[in-house]
GROMACS .gro file of C-alpha atoms in nm:
model
  141
    1UNK     CA    1   5.903 -13.630  12.337
    2UNK     CA    2   5.967 -13.449  12.664
    3UNK     CA    3   5.890 -13.593  13.006
    4UNK     CA    4   5.717 -13.379  13.268
    5UNK     CA    5   6.051 -13.311  13.441
    6UNK     CA    6   6.207 -13.207  13.111
    7UNK     CA    7   5.913 -12.976  13.039
    8UNK     CA    8   5.955 -12.812  13.379
    9UNK     CA    9   6.329 -12.772  13.325
   10UNK     CA   10   6.273 -12.629  12.976
   11UNK     CA   11   6.012 -12.388  13.110
   12UNK     CA   12   6.244 -12.275  13.391
   13UNK     CA   13   6.533 -12.217  13.150
   14UNK     CA   14   6.302 -12.030  12.912
   15UNK     CA   15   6.184 -11.809  13.199
   16UNK     CA   16   6.543 -11.735  13.304
   17UNK     CA   17   6.634 -11.636  12.948
   18UNK     CA   18   6.327 -11.411  12.917
   19UNK     CA   19   6.420 -11.251  13.251
   20UNK     CA   20   6.772 -11.188  13.120
   21UNK     CA   21   6.633 -11.028  12.803
   22UNK     CA   22   6.403 -10.808  13.014
   23UNK     CA   23   6.695 -10.711  13.237
   24UNK     CA   24   6.905 -10.627  12.931
   25UNK     CA   25   6.624 -10.403  12.801
   26UNK     CA   26   6.608 -10.216  13.133
   27UNK     CA   27   6.987 -10.174  13.138
   28UNK     CA   28   6.976 -10.047  12.778
   29UNK     CA   29   6.719  -9.781  12.872
   30UNK     CA   30   6.920  -9.678  13.178
   31UNK     CA   31   7.235  -9.649  12.965
   32UNK     CA   32   7.062  -9.373  12.770
   33UNK     CA   33   7.066  -9.157  13.082
   34UNK     CA   34   7.422  -9.229  13.191
   35UNK     CA   35   7.416  -9.575  13.349
   36UNK     CA   36   7.670  -9.836  13.232
   37UNK     CA   37   7.608  -9.993  12.891
   38UNK     CA   38   7.455 -10.344  12.916
   39UNK     CA   39   7.661 -10.648  12.814
   40UNK     CA   40   7.656 -10.773  12.457
   41UNK     CA   41   7.362 -10.990  12.350
   42UNK     CA   42   7.597 -11.251  12.199
   43UNK     CA   43   7.600 -11.428  12.535
   44UNK     CA   44   7.222 -11.484  12.531
   45UNK     CA   45   7.186 -11.583  12.166
   46UNK     CA   46   7.309 -11.947  12.193
   47UNK     CA   47   7.070 -12.011  12.483
   48UNK     CA   48   6.778 -11.858  12.295
   49UNK     CA   49   6.860 -12.068  11.990
   50UNK     CA   50   6.876 -12.393  12.190
   51UNK     CA   51   6.542 -12.331  12.361
   52UNK     CA   52   6.378 -12.236  12.030
   53UNK     CA   53   6.518 -12.551  11.866
   54UNK     CA   54   6.388 -12.770  12.150
   55UNK     CA   55   6.042 -12.616  12.122
   56UNK     CA   56   6.049 -12.651  11.744
   57UNK     CA   57   6.153 -13.017  11.770
   58UNK     CA   58   5.873 -13.087  12.019
   59UNK     CA   59   5.622 -12.921  11.786
   60UNK     CA   60   5.743 -13.139  11.498
   61UNK     CA   61   5.715 -13.456  11.704
   62UNK     CA   62   5.369 -13.375  11.838
   63UNK     CA   63   5.245 -13.292  11.489
   64UNK     CA   64   5.376 -13.626  11.359
   65UNK     CA   65   5.213 -13.820  11.645
   66UNK     CA   66   4.892 -13.626  11.600
   67UNK     CA   67   4.881 -13.704  11.225
   68UNK     CA   68   4.944 -14.076  11.286
   69UNK     CA   69   4.734 -14.131  11.599
   70UNK     CA   70   4.470 -13.857  11.560
   71UNK     CA   71   4.453 -13.819  11.937
   72UNK     CA   72   4.340 -13.494  12.097
   73UNK     CA   73   4.620 -13.536  12.351
   74UNK     CA   74   4.885 -13.476  12.085
   75UNK     CA   75   4.688 -13.189  11.933
   76UNK     CA   76   4.664 -13.022  12.275
   77UNK     CA   77   5.039 -13.058  12.341
   78UNK     CA   78   5.116 -12.937  11.988
   79UNK     CA   79   4.900 -12.625  12.031
   80UNK     CA   80   5.041 -12.557  12.377
   81UNK     CA   81   5.398 -12.587  12.248
   82UNK     CA   82   5.317 -12.369  11.947
   83UNK     CA   83   5.186 -12.091  12.177
   84UNK     CA   84   5.496 -12.118  12.396
   85UNK     CA   85   5.719 -12.114  12.088
   86UNK     CA   86   5.549 -11.805  11.944
   87UNK     CA   87   5.568 -11.618  12.275
   88UNK     CA   88   5.935 -11.709  12.317
   89UNK     CA   89   6.025 -11.598  11.963
   90UNK     CA   90   5.855 -11.263  12.027
   91UNK     CA   91   6.068 -11.215  12.339
   92UNK     CA   92   6.381 -11.298  12.138
   93UNK     CA   93   6.318 -11.002  11.906
   94UNK     CA   94   6.479 -10.705  12.077
   95UNK     CA   95   6.550 -10.346  11.983
   96UNK     CA   96   6.927 -10.344  12.004
   97UNK     CA   97   6.984  -9.977  11.922
   98UNK     CA   98   6.754  -9.678  11.919
   99UNK     CA   99   6.798  -9.304  11.955
  100UNK     CA  100   6.754  -9.186  12.312
  101UNK     CA  101   6.513  -8.912  12.203
  102UNK     CA  102   6.247  -9.177  12.143
  103UNK     CA  103   6.236  -9.258  12.511
  104UNK     CA  104   6.226  -8.896  12.626
  105UNK     CA  105   6.037  -8.701  12.358
  106UNK     CA  106   5.869  -8.949  12.126
  107UNK     CA  107   5.898  -8.935  11.750
  108UNK     CA  108   5.675  -8.632  11.677
  109UNK     CA  109   5.601  -8.774  11.332
  110UNK     CA  110   5.967  -8.807  11.233
  111UNK     CA  111   6.124  -9.115  11.084
  112UNK     CA  112   6.350  -9.301  11.319
  113UNK     CA  113   6.602  -9.578  11.277
  114UNK     CA  114   6.630  -9.868  11.515
  115UNK     CA  115   6.831 -10.189  11.502
  116UNK     CA  116   6.625 -10.499  11.567
  117UNK     CA  117   6.792 -10.825  11.660
  118UNK     CA  118   6.642 -11.171  11.669
  119UNK     CA  119   6.842 -11.369  11.922
  120UNK     CA  120   6.848 -11.684  11.711
  121UNK     CA  121   7.131 -11.810  11.496
  122UNK     CA  122   7.183 -11.976  11.159
  123UNK     CA  123   7.107 -12.326  11.285
  124UNK     CA  124   6.759 -12.222  11.394
  125UNK     CA  125   6.679 -12.080  11.051
  126UNK     CA  126   6.813 -12.393  10.881
  127UNK     CA  127   6.589 -12.608  11.100
  128UNK     CA  128   6.280 -12.393  11.060
  129UNK     CA  129   6.313 -12.398  10.681
  130UNK     CA  130   6.225 -12.770  10.696
  131UNK     CA  131   5.922 -12.712  10.915
  132UNK     CA  132   5.602 -12.760  10.713
  133UNK     CA  133   5.395 -12.488  10.886
  134UNK     CA  134   5.388 -12.136  10.753
  135UNK     CA  135   5.602 -11.889  10.941
  136UNK     CA  136   5.500 -11.525  10.931
  137UNK     CA  137   5.644 -11.217  11.086
  138UNK     CA  138   5.493 -10.874  11.125
  139UNK     CA  139   5.615 -10.559  11.292
  140UNK     CA  140   5.365 -10.317  11.444
  141UNK     CA  141   5.490  -9.971  11.532
   0.00000   0.00000   0.00000
């Protein structure tokens, strides 16, 4: 499992990626009023996938240690990693395209179409399919 230095490095990289996603979202909103279009998200996706895979792997290891050793230490690290993983996955789900009228006027009860993108690739979904925990997703509008 990860040393303290590795945890700090992973946390710093995760924070940088989340900052980049936030910056992209701001640039996307500005582009709707004439600012330059933000760069493609394809650059961020491999980094998001690697961080998610590292967090997933740490969760798997902590769960295995916890089941074998039954120590609260492993349960605590597992739960902490699971919270970090869930928060990171939520940040990796971005609205890639949306009509500009949503920002200015709202929907006024009309149906709208948006393009959602989860910044994780095929490898992540292959790995998570072997993970024994249930994975759920919900979208609240």
